[in-house]
Amino acid sequence: MAKENIETKALEYCMDMLGGKWKPIILYHVSKGTNRFNKLFNEIEGINRQMLSKQLKSLERSGILDRTLYGEIPPRVEYTLTPLGKSLLPVVQAMTKWGQKQTKEKVEVVEVPQNQQLPLF
Amino acid sequence: MAKENIETKALEYCMDMLGGKWKPIILYHVSKGTNRFNKLFNEIEGINRQMLSKQLKSLERSGILDRTLYGEIPPRVEYTLTPLGKSLLPVVQAMTKWGQKQTKEKVEVVEVPQNQQLPLF
DNA sequence: CTGTATCCGCGGTGATACTG
DNA sequence: CAGTATCACCGCGGATACAG
């Protein structure tokens, strides 16, 4: 032992933040400028209010989103990315890019040659 | 409607592949060259055999891992990344990098200035 | 060595209705 | 407009034992 894996901890930490079905999607929409509850609710297909509320609260607790309540009638709430949330966008973007590539290549299944050693990590 | 969100679908697709507690961690270890069952089992702290088996099978079904069984006694199995699996490494790497940064900055909490508009997406 | 079988708790996820 | 309350399902994740 003794070799406590730093990368593993980092991955776990990240998955704690981004885990679940909705969080990356919410982050994406907020990053695009959608910041009000019902707007998010309408744009995110398949979610219901409770889920949206729960996930928003979770993201808020994690320090990824800020929630601003304006004391108006009718009430207005705006969600914005914190600096921490913004730092997460490259990750979301990497996931998006990968997903787009795959869903596209479903059609044009090209023979992918065996890649050589990737020097990642 | 009609505005079916491509990025959202891409994100969902990616989360289907990488979702759950263990998959990114397994991918990371396999990418580092650990490819035998018990080696993975020993290196991944906190997992049990069934979970490892389940996740490996799931990754195999997703086309992310290849499983090679050598007809030897005792049996030997090796897991390797498929091209699809390799294409996923940048995503895992992005998550790792983010997680490392955050866990480090826990100590040296510098005042982070308000970032200007990020042109992501 | 490399798994599978069985059993189970808990929480993520969800539909619906109600509230300030 | 922006949530919360309630109820329920289901499968992930896990402990332990068994198998080829």
PDB file of C-alpha atoms (C1' of nucleotides) in Angstrom:
ATOM      1  CA  MET A   1       0.000   0.000   0.000  1.00  0.00           C
ATOM      2  CA  ALA A   2       1.295   3.463   0.914  1.00  0.00           C
ATOM      3  CA  LYS A   3       0.834   4.188  -2.759  1.00  0.00           C
ATOM      4  CA  GLU A   4      -2.459   5.977  -2.256  1.00  0.00           C
ATOM      5  CA  ASN A   5      -3.561   6.784  -5.727  1.00  0.00           C
ATOM      6  CA  ILE A   6      -3.900  10.514  -6.205  1.00  0.00           C
ATOM      7  CA  GLU A   7      -5.621  10.233  -9.550  1.00  0.00           C
ATOM      8  CA  THR A   8      -8.192   7.859  -8.160  1.00  0.00           C
ATOM      9  CA  LYS A   9      -9.089  10.289  -5.414  1.00  0.00           C
ATOM     10  CA  ALA A  10      -9.330  13.050  -7.957  1.00  0.00           C
ATOM     11  CA  LEU A  11     -11.663  10.992 -10.095  1.00  0.00           C
ATOM     12  CA  GLU A  12     -13.867  10.148  -7.142  1.00  0.00           C
ATOM     13  CA  TYR A  13     -14.006  13.779  -6.162  1.00  0.00           C
ATOM     14  CA  CYS A  14     -15.049  14.780  -9.633  1.00  0.00           C
ATOM     15  CA  MET A  15     -17.680  12.084  -9.869  1.00  0.00           C
ATOM     16  CA  ASP A  16     -19.140  13.174  -6.569  1.00  0.00           C
ATOM     17  CA  MET A  17     -19.713  16.576  -8.109  1.00  0.00           C
ATOM     18  CA  LEU A  18     -20.851  15.548 -11.565  1.00  0.00           C
ATOM     19  CA  GLY A  19     -22.389  12.166 -10.838  1.00  0.00           C
ATOM     20  CA  GLY A  20     -25.965  11.407 -11.688  1.00  0.00           C
ATOM     21  CA  LYS A  21     -28.089  11.780 -14.719  1.00  0.00           C
ATOM     22  CA  TRP A  22     -28.781  15.491 -14.701  1.00  0.00           C
ATOM     23  CA  LYS A  23     -25.898  17.496 -13.302  1.00  0.00           C
ATOM     24  CA  PRO A  24     -23.784  17.769 -16.465  1.00  0.00           C
ATOM     25  CA  ILE A  25     -26.866  18.667 -18.462  1.00  0.00           C
ATOM     26  CA  ILE A  26     -27.855  21.363 -16.015  1.00  0.00           C
ATOM     27  CA  LEU A  27     -24.344  22.749 -16.026  1.00  0.00           C
ATOM     28  CA  TYR A  28     -24.376  22.873 -19.772  1.00  0.00           C
ATOM     29  CA  HIS A  29     -27.630  24.785 -19.892  1.00  0.00           C
ATOM     30  CA  VAL A  30     -26.616  27.248 -17.223  1.00  0.00           C
ATOM     31  CA  SER A  31     -23.350  27.837 -19.028  1.00  0.00           C
ATOM     32  CA  LYS A  32     -25.347  28.682 -22.113  1.00  0.00           C
ATOM     33  CA  GLY A  33     -27.097  31.445 -20.237  1.00  0.00           C
ATOM     34  CA  THR A  34     -30.231  29.715 -19.087  1.00  0.00           C
ATOM     35  CA  ASN A  35     -30.455  30.670 -15.482  1.00  0.00           C
ATOM     36  CA  ARG A  36     -34.066  30.730 -14.369  1.00  0.00           C
ATOM     37  CA  PHE A  37     -35.905  27.800 -12.925  1.00  0.00           C
ATOM     38  CA  ASN A  38     -38.743  27.444 -15.382  1.00  0.00           C
ATOM     39  CA  LYS A  39     -36.487  28.167 -18.303  1.00  0.00           C
ATOM     40  CA  LEU A  40     -34.290  25.271 -17.286  1.00  0.00           C
ATOM     41  CA  PHE A  41     -37.338  23.177 -16.636  1.00  0.00           C
ATOM     42  CA  ASN A  42     -38.614  23.789 -20.145  1.00  0.00           C
ATOM     43  CA  GLU A  43     -35.292  23.299 -21.879  1.00  0.00           C
ATOM     44  CA  ILE A  44     -34.260  20.122 -20.148  1.00  0.00           C
ATOM     45  CA  GLU A  45     -36.376  17.417 -21.615  1.00  0.00           C
ATOM     46  CA  GLY A  46     -37.554  14.637 -19.373  1.00  0.00           C
ATOM     47  CA  ILE A  47     -36.791  16.245 -16.033  1.00  0.00           C
ATOM     48  CA  ASN A  48     -39.461  17.133 -13.519  1.00  0.00           C
ATOM     49  CA  ARG A  49     -39.545  20.000 -11.093  1.00  0.00           C
ATOM     50  CA  GLN A  50     -38.494  17.997  -8.103  1.00  0.00           C
ATOM     51  CA  MET A  51     -35.473  16.523  -9.802  1.00  0.00           C
ATOM     52  CA  LEU A  52     -34.445  19.919 -11.099  1.00  0.00           C
ATOM     53  CA  SER A  53     -34.876  21.414  -7.661  1.00  0.00           C
ATOM     54  CA  LYS A  54     -32.885  18.653  -6.010  1.00  0.00           C
ATOM     55  CA  GLN A  55     -30.038  18.781  -8.472  1.00  0.00           C
ATOM     56  CA  LEU A  56     -29.846  22.560  -8.351  1.00  0.00           C
ATOM     57  CA  LYS A  57     -29.684  22.434  -4.594  1.00  0.00           C
ATOM     58  CA  SER A  58     -26.998  19.797  -4.709  1.00  0.00           C
ATOM     59  CA  LEU A  59     -24.948  21.837  -7.151  1.00  0.00           C
ATOM     60  CA  GLU A  60     -25.415  24.845  -4.938  1.00  0.00           C
ATOM     61  CA  ARG A  61     -24.189  22.946  -1.896  1.00  0.00           C
ATOM     62  CA  SER A  62     -21.178  21.783  -3.866  1.00  0.00           C
ATOM     63  CA  GLY A  63     -20.275  25.359  -4.615  1.00  0.00           C
ATOM     64  CA  ILE A  64     -20.790  24.954  -8.331  1.00  0.00           C
ATOM     65  CA  LEU A  65     -23.828  27.187  -8.671  1.00  0.00           C
ATOM     66  CA  ASP A  66     -24.914  30.406  -7.058  1.00  0.00           C
ATOM     67  CA  ARG A  67     -28.564  31.020  -6.423  1.00  0.00           C
ATOM     68  CA  THR A  68     -29.812  34.581  -6.355  1.00  0.00           C
ATOM     69  CA  LEU A  69     -33.308  35.331  -5.187  1.00  0.00           C
ATOM     70  CA  TYR A  70     -34.733  38.683  -6.152  1.00  0.00           C
ATOM     71  CA  GLY A  71     -37.385  39.884  -3.765  1.00  0.00           C
ATOM     72  CA  GLU A  72     -39.950  40.546  -6.408  1.00  0.00           C
ATOM     73  CA  ILE A  73     -43.482  39.560  -7.116  1.00  0.00           C
ATOM     74  CA  PRO A  74     -43.628  37.181  -8.814  1.00  0.00           C
ATOM     75  CA  PRO A  75     -40.414  35.766  -7.385  1.00  0.00           C
ATOM     76  CA  ARG A  76     -37.405  35.570  -9.640  1.00  0.00           C
ATOM     77  CA  VAL A  77     -34.449  33.282  -9.118  1.00  0.00           C
ATOM     78  CA  GLU A  78     -31.283  33.165 -11.119  1.00  0.00           C
ATOM     79  CA  TYR A  79     -28.670  30.488 -11.115  1.00  0.00           C
ATOM     80  CA  THR A  80     -25.143  31.306 -12.164  1.00  0.00           C
ATOM     81  CA  LEU A  81     -21.904  29.396 -12.313  1.00  0.00           C
ATOM     82  CA  THR A  82     -19.441  30.073  -9.559  1.00  0.00           C
ATOM     83  CA  PRO A  83     -15.749  30.171 -10.460  1.00  0.00           C
ATOM     84  CA  LEU A  84     -15.655  26.546  -9.379  1.00  0.00           C
ATOM     85  CA  GLY A  85     -18.542  25.807 -11.682  1.00  0.00           C
ATOM     86  CA  LYS A  86     -16.817  27.538 -14.542  1.00  0.00           C
ATOM     87  CA  SER A  87     -13.685  25.514 -13.922  1.00  0.00           C
ATOM     88  CA  LEU A  88     -15.826  22.457 -14.491  1.00  0.00           C
ATOM     89  CA  LEU A  89     -16.898  23.461 -17.976  1.00  0.00           C
ATOM     90  CA  PRO A  90     -13.898  21.949 -19.756  1.00  0.00           C
ATOM     91  CA  VAL A  91     -14.862  18.610 -18.287  1.00  0.00           C
ATOM     92  CA  VAL A  92     -18.442  18.950 -19.443  1.00  0.00           C
ATOM     93  CA  GLN A  93     -17.190  20.079 -22.795  1.00  0.00           C
ATOM     94  CA  ALA A  94     -14.923  17.050 -23.110  1.00  0.00           C
ATOM     95  CA  MET A  95     -17.873  14.806 -22.392  1.00  0.00           C
ATOM     96  CA  THR A  96     -20.032  16.631 -24.909  1.00  0.00           C
ATOM     97  CA  LYS A  97     -17.435  16.462 -27.634  1.00  0.00           C
ATOM     98  CA  TRP A  98     -16.924  12.786 -27.103  1.00  0.00           C
ATOM     99  CA  GLY A  99     -20.639  12.092 -27.091  1.00  0.00           C
ATOM    100  CA  GLN A 100     -21.175  14.044 -30.290  1.00  0.00           C
ATOM    101  CA  LYS A 101     -18.377  12.246 -32.033  1.00  0.00           C
ATOM    102  CA  GLN A 102     -19.735   8.852 -31.088  1.00  0.00           C
ATOM    103  CA  THR A 103     -23.338   9.524 -31.956  1.00  0.00           C
ATOM    104  CA  LYS A 104     -22.214  10.833 -35.321  1.00  0.00           C
ATOM    105  CA  GLU A 105     -19.884   7.960 -36.128  1.00  0.00           C
ATOM    106  CA  LYS A 106     -22.755   5.560 -35.564  1.00  0.00           C
ATOM    107  CA  VAL A 107     -23.488   6.017 -39.250  1.00  0.00           C
ATOM    108  CA  GLU A 108     -20.116   6.257 -40.881  1.00  0.00           C
ATOM    109  CA  VAL A 109     -18.469   3.339 -39.146  1.00  0.00           C
ATOM    110  CA  VAL A 110     -14.972   3.746 -40.445  1.00  0.00           C
ATOM    111  CA  GLU A 111     -12.329   1.176 -39.764  1.00  0.00           C
ATOM    112  CA  VAL A 112     -10.411   2.689 -36.919  1.00  0.00           C
ATOM    113  CA  PRO A 113      -6.771   1.638 -37.008  1.00  0.00           C
ATOM    114  CA  GLN A 114      -5.112   0.474 -33.837  1.00  0.00           C
ATOM    115  CA  ASN A 115      -3.828   3.554 -32.084  1.00  0.00           C
ATOM    116  CA  GLN A 116      -0.328   3.460 -30.755  1.00  0.00           C
ATOM    117  CA  GLN A 117       0.532   4.058 -27.137  1.00  0.00           C
ATOM    118  CA  LEU A 118      -1.211   7.118 -25.838  1.00  0.00           C
ATOM    119  CA  PRO A 119       0.974   9.139 -23.496  1.00  0.00           C
ATOM    120  CA  LEU A 120      -1.939  10.235 -21.381  1.00  0.00           C
ATOM    121  CA  PHE A 121      -1.368  10.631 -17.662  1.00  0.00           C
TER     122      PHE A 121
ATOM    123  CA  MET B   1     -39.847  21.684 -29.612  1.00  0.00           C
ATOM    124  CA  ALA B   2     -38.086  20.781 -32.884  1.00  0.00           C
ATOM    125  CA  LYS B   3     -34.990  22.170 -31.225  1.00  0.00           C
ATOM    126  CA  GLU B   4     -33.785  18.797 -30.052  1.00  0.00           C
ATOM    127  CA  ASN B   5     -30.649  19.552 -28.153  1.00  0.00           C
ATOM    128  CA  ILE B   6     -27.691  17.761 -29.681  1.00  0.00           C
ATOM    129  CA  GLU B   7     -25.333  18.546 -26.833  1.00  0.00           C
ATOM    130  CA  THR B   8     -27.778  17.209 -24.298  1.00  0.00           C
ATOM    131  CA  LYS B   9     -28.039  13.910 -26.122  1.00  0.00           C
ATOM    132  CA  ALA B  10     -24.274  13.767 -26.324  1.00  0.00           C
ATOM    133  CA  LEU B  11     -23.967  14.335 -22.603  1.00  0.00           C
ATOM    134  CA  GLU B  12     -26.519  11.656 -21.831  1.00  0.00           C
ATOM    135  CA  TYR B  13     -24.726   9.257 -24.097  1.00  0.00           C
ATOM    136  CA  CYS B  14     -21.446   9.917 -22.380  1.00  0.00           C
ATOM    137  CA  MET B  15     -22.929   9.568 -18.919  1.00  0.00           C
ATOM    138  CA  ASP B  16     -24.456   6.253 -19.882  1.00  0.00           C
ATOM    139  CA  MET B  17     -20.967   5.002 -20.617  1.00  0.00           C
ATOM    140  CA  LEU B  18     -19.083   6.600 -17.744  1.00  0.00           C
ATOM    141  CA  GLY B  19     -21.792   6.786 -15.125  1.00  0.00           C
ATOM    142  CA  GLY B  20     -21.438   5.130 -11.778  1.00  0.00           C
ATOM    143  CA  LYS B  21     -18.808   5.110  -9.141  1.00  0.00           C
ATOM    144  CA  TRP B  22     -16.218   2.813 -10.687  1.00  0.00           C
ATOM    145  CA  LYS B  23     -16.102   3.097 -14.444  1.00  0.00           C
ATOM    146  CA  PRO B  24     -13.776   6.099 -14.726  1.00  0.00           C
ATOM    147  CA  ILE B  25     -11.486   4.589 -12.134  1.00  0.00           C
ATOM    148  CA  ILE B  26     -11.359   1.279 -13.952  1.00  0.00           C
ATOM    149  CA  LEU B  27     -10.661   3.037 -17.222  1.00  0.00           C
ATOM    150  CA  TYR B  28      -7.854   4.940 -15.626  1.00  0.00           C
ATOM    151  CA  HIS B  29      -6.211   1.817 -14.264  1.00  0.00           C
ATOM    152  CA  VAL B  30      -6.562  -0.114 -17.495  1.00  0.00           C
ATOM    153  CA  SER B  31      -5.086   2.808 -19.388  1.00  0.00           C
ATOM    154  CA  LYS B  32      -2.099   2.657 -17.071  1.00  0.00           C
ATOM    155  CA  GLY B  33      -1.469  -0.901 -18.119  1.00  0.00           C
ATOM    156  CA  THR B  34      -3.251  -2.851 -15.432  1.00  0.00           C
ATOM    157  CA  ASN B  35      -5.216  -5.391 -17.362  1.00  0.00           C
ATOM    158  CA  ARG B  36      -5.719  -8.502 -15.271  1.00  0.00           C
ATOM    159  CA  PHE B  37      -8.637  -9.090 -12.993  1.00  0.00           C
ATOM    160  CA  ASN B  38      -6.859  -9.563  -9.710  1.00  0.00           C
ATOM    161  CA  LYS B  39      -4.407  -6.785 -10.432  1.00  0.00           C
ATOM    162  CA  LEU B  40      -7.301  -4.406 -10.894  1.00  0.00           C
ATOM    163  CA  PHE B  41      -8.979  -5.831  -7.839  1.00  0.00           C
ATOM    164  CA  ASN B  42      -5.914  -5.161  -5.734  1.00  0.00           C
ATOM    165  CA  GLU B  43      -5.233  -1.711  -7.091  1.00  0.00           C
ATOM    166  CA  ILE B  44      -8.736  -0.356  -6.864  1.00  0.00           C
ATOM    167  CA  GLU B  45      -9.345   0.280  -3.253  1.00  0.00           C
ATOM    168  CA  GLY B  46     -12.786  -0.379  -1.874  1.00  0.00           C
ATOM    169  CA  ILE B  47     -14.203  -2.405  -4.734  1.00  0.00           C
ATOM    170  CA  ASN B  48     -15.225  -6.011  -4.399  1.00  0.00           C
ATOM    171  CA  ARG B  49     -15.028  -8.772  -6.949  1.00  0.00           C
ATOM    172  CA  GLN B  50     -18.646  -8.636  -7.938  1.00  0.00           C
ATOM    173  CA  MET B  51     -18.623  -4.935  -8.554  1.00  0.00           C
ATOM    174  CA  LEU B  52     -15.441  -5.194 -10.565  1.00  0.00           C
ATOM    175  CA  SER B  53     -16.908  -8.021 -12.575  1.00  0.00           C
ATOM    176  CA  LYS B  54     -20.138  -6.159 -13.182  1.00  0.00           C
ATOM    177  CA  GLN B  55     -18.465  -2.965 -14.265  1.00  0.00           C
ATOM    178  CA  LEU B  56     -15.982  -4.753 -16.500  1.00  0.00           C
ATOM    179  CA  LYS B  57     -18.820  -6.576 -18.187  1.00  0.00           C
ATOM    180  CA  SER B  58     -20.717  -3.357 -18.623  1.00  0.00           C
ATOM    181  CA  LEU B  59     -17.694  -1.641 -20.145  1.00  0.00           C
ATOM    182  CA  GLU B  60     -17.229  -4.631 -22.392  1.00  0.00           C
ATOM    183  CA  ARG B  61     -20.834  -4.462 -23.584  1.00  0.00           C
ATOM    184  CA  SER B  62     -20.391  -0.768 -24.242  1.00  0.00           C
ATOM    185  CA  GLY B  63     -17.467  -1.522 -26.514  1.00  0.00           C
ATOM    186  CA  ILE B  64     -15.008   0.288 -24.309  1.00  0.00           C
ATOM    187  CA  LEU B  65     -13.022  -2.706 -23.165  1.00  0.00           C
ATOM    188  CA  ASP B  66     -11.926  -5.893 -24.833  1.00  0.00           C
ATOM    189  CA  ARG B  67     -11.708  -9.066 -22.828  1.00  0.00           C
ATOM    190  CA  THR B  68      -9.267 -11.724 -23.872  1.00  0.00           C
ATOM    191  CA  LEU B  69      -9.380 -15.114 -22.264  1.00  0.00           C
ATOM    192  CA  TYR B  70      -6.288 -17.245 -22.631  1.00  0.00           C
ATOM    193  CA  GLY B  71      -7.023 -20.948 -22.429  1.00  0.00           C
ATOM    194  CA  GLU B  72      -4.470 -21.629 -19.774  1.00  0.00           C
ATOM    195  CA  ILE B  73      -4.412 -23.234 -16.388  1.00  0.00           C
ATOM    196  CA  PRO B  74      -4.786 -21.247 -14.266  1.00  0.00           C
ATOM    197  CA  PRO B  75      -7.007 -19.065 -16.442  1.00  0.00           C
ATOM    198  CA  ARG B  76      -5.679 -15.715 -17.524  1.00  0.00           C
ATOM    199  CA  VAL B  77      -7.812 -12.816 -18.632  1.00  0.00           C
ATOM    200  CA  GLU B  78      -6.637  -9.512 -19.974  1.00  0.00           C
ATOM    201  CA  TYR B  79      -8.634  -6.370 -20.418  1.00  0.00           C
ATOM    202  CA  THR B  80      -7.570  -3.791 -22.952  1.00  0.00           C
ATOM    203  CA  LEU B  81      -8.992  -0.543 -24.182  1.00  0.00           C
ATOM    204  CA  THR B  82     -10.731  -0.637 -27.522  1.00  0.00           C
ATOM    205  CA  PRO B  83     -10.277   2.352 -29.830  1.00  0.00           C
ATOM    206  CA  LEU B  84     -13.542   3.629 -28.419  1.00  0.00           C
ATOM    207  CA  GLY B  85     -12.164   3.205 -24.938  1.00  0.00           C
ATOM    208  CA  LYS B  86      -9.019   5.086 -25.862  1.00  0.00           C
ATOM    209  CA  SER B  87     -11.082   7.898 -27.291  1.00  0.00           C
ATOM    210  CA  LEU B  88     -12.609   8.231 -23.846  1.00  0.00           C
ATOM    211  CA  LEU B  89      -9.320   8.853 -22.096  1.00  0.00           C
ATOM    212  CA  PRO B  90      -9.277  12.624 -22.670  1.00  0.00           C
ATOM    213  CA  VAL B  91     -12.563  12.812 -20.816  1.00  0.00           C
ATOM    214  CA  VAL B  92     -11.214  10.804 -17.914  1.00  0.00           C
ATOM    215  CA  GLN B  93      -8.107  12.916 -17.968  1.00  0.00           C
ATOM    216  CA  ALA B  94     -10.121  16.126 -17.846  1.00  0.00           C
ATOM    217  CA  MET B  95     -11.961  14.826 -14.811  1.00  0.00           C
ATOM    218  CA  THR B  96      -8.721  13.793 -13.156  1.00  0.00           C
ATOM    219  CA  LYS B  97      -7.064  17.130 -13.771  1.00  0.00           C
ATOM    220  CA  TRP B  98     -10.019  19.013 -12.389  1.00  0.00           C
ATOM    221  CA  GLY B  99     -10.212  16.798  -9.325  1.00  0.00           C
ATOM    222  CA  GLN B 100      -6.513  17.206  -8.606  1.00  0.00           C
ATOM    223  CA  LYS B 101      -6.701  20.950  -8.923  1.00  0.00           C
ATOM    224  CA  GLN B 102      -9.622  21.195  -6.543  1.00  0.00           C
ATOM    225  CA  THR B 103      -8.244  18.875  -3.903  1.00  0.00           C
ATOM    226  CA  LYS B 104      -4.989  20.814  -3.977  1.00  0.00           C
ATOM    227  CA  GLU B 105      -6.554  24.252  -3.777  1.00  0.00           C
ATOM    228  CA  LYS B 106      -8.387  23.214  -0.653  1.00  0.00           C
ATOM    229  CA  VAL B 107      -5.358  24.496   1.245  1.00  0.00           C
ATOM    230  CA  GLU B 108      -4.214  27.540  -0.655  1.00  0.00           C
ATOM    231  CA  VAL B 109      -7.585  29.195  -1.070  1.00  0.00           C
ATOM    232  CA  VAL B 110      -6.580  32.059  -3.285  1.00  0.00           C
ATOM    233  CA  GLU B 111      -9.011  34.789  -4.106  1.00  0.00           C
ATOM    234  CA  VAL B 112     -10.258  33.802  -7.501  1.00  0.00           C
ATOM    235  CA  PRO B 113     -11.163  36.848  -9.551  1.00  0.00           C
ATOM    236  CA  GLN B 114     -14.406  36.839 -11.440  1.00  0.00           C
ATOM    237  CA  ASN B 115     -13.710  35.230 -14.783  1.00  0.00           C
ATOM    238  CA  GLN B 116     -14.993  36.967 -17.823  1.00  0.00           C
ATOM    239  CA  GLN B 117     -17.288  35.281 -20.303  1.00  0.00           C
ATOM    240  CA  LEU B 118     -16.002  31.903 -21.249  1.00  0.00           C
ATOM    241  CA  PRO B 119     -16.481  31.139 -24.909  1.00  0.00           C
ATOM    242  CA  LEU B 120     -17.039  27.461 -24.291  1.00  0.00           C
ATOM    243  CA  PHE B 121     -19.535  25.676 -26.494  1.00  0.00           C
TER     244      PHE B 121
ATOM    245  C1'  DC C   1      -7.108 -17.146 -11.087  1.00  0.00           C
ATOM    246  C1'  DT C   2     -11.362 -15.348 -12.526  1.00  0.00           C
ATOM    247  C1'  DG C   3     -15.187 -14.990 -11.868  1.00  0.00           C
ATOM    248  C1'  DT C   4     -20.875 -16.034 -10.625  1.00  0.00           C
ATOM    249  C1'  DA C   5     -24.968 -16.582  -7.266  1.00  0.00           C
ATOM    250  C1'  DT C   6     -27.614 -14.804  -3.846  1.00  0.00           C
ATOM    251  C1'  DC C   7     -29.405 -11.515  -1.030  1.00  0.00           C
ATOM    252  C1'  DC C   8     -30.244  -6.795   0.436  1.00  0.00           C
ATOM    253  C1'  DG C   9     -30.254  -1.741   1.797  1.00  0.00           C
ATOM    254  C1'  DC C  10     -30.317   2.666   0.293  1.00  0.00           C
ATOM    255  C1'  DG C  11     -30.691   6.418  -2.493  1.00  0.00           C
ATOM    256  C1'  DG C  12     -31.331   8.151  -7.113  1.00  0.00           C
ATOM    257  C1'  DT C  13     -35.065   8.837  -9.999  1.00  0.00           C
ATOM    258  C1'  DG C  14     -39.785   9.739 -11.070  1.00  0.00           C
ATOM    259  C1'  DA C  15     -45.253  11.025 -11.259  1.00  0.00           C
ATOM    260  C1'  DT C  16     -48.433  13.759  -9.202  1.00  0.00           C
ATOM    261  C1'  DA C  17     -50.340  17.191  -6.398  1.00  0.00           C
ATOM    262  C1'  DC C  18     -49.907  21.094  -3.439  1.00  0.00           C
ATOM    263  C1'  DT C  19     -47.851  25.928  -1.683  1.00  0.00           C
ATOM    264  C1'  DG C  20     -45.912  30.854  -0.821  1.00  0.00           C
TER     265       DG C  20
ATOM    266  C1'  DC D   1     -42.757  31.906 -10.755  1.00  0.00           C
ATOM    267  C1'  DA D   2     -40.354  28.755  -8.105  1.00  0.00           C
ATOM    268  C1'  DG D   3     -40.459  25.545  -5.704  1.00  0.00           C
ATOM    269  C1'  DT D   4     -41.980  21.426  -1.705  1.00  0.00           C
ATOM    270  C1'  DA D   5     -44.680  17.190  -0.103  1.00  0.00           C
ATOM    271  C1'  DT D   6     -45.730  12.676  -0.754  1.00  0.00           C
ATOM    272  C1'  DC D   7     -45.343   8.168  -2.361  1.00  0.00           C
ATOM    273  C1'  DA D   8     -43.131   4.542  -4.827  1.00  0.00           C
ATOM    274  C1'  DC D   9     -40.051   1.946  -7.941  1.00  0.00           C
ATOM    275  C1'  DC D  10     -35.945   0.129  -9.269  1.00  0.00           C
ATOM    276  C1'  DG D  11     -31.277  -0.729  -9.870  1.00  0.00           C
ATOM    277  C1'  DC D  12     -26.639   0.517  -8.253  1.00  0.00           C
ATOM    278  C1'  DG D  13     -23.557  -0.749  -5.183  1.00  0.00           C
ATOM    279  C1'  DG D  14     -22.139  -4.003  -1.599  1.00  0.00           C
ATOM    280  C1'  DA D  15     -21.180  -8.436   1.678  1.00  0.00           C
ATOM    281  C1'  DT D  16     -20.642 -13.073   1.549  1.00  0.00           C
ATOM    282  C1'  DA D  17     -20.333 -17.534  -0.274  1.00  0.00           C
ATOM    283  C1'  DC D  18     -19.774 -20.654  -4.089  1.00  0.00           C
ATOM    284  C1'  DA D  19     -17.870 -22.328  -8.928  1.00  0.00           C
ATOM    285  C1'  DG D  20     -15.073 -23.565 -13.280  1.00  0.00           C
TER     286       DG D  20
END
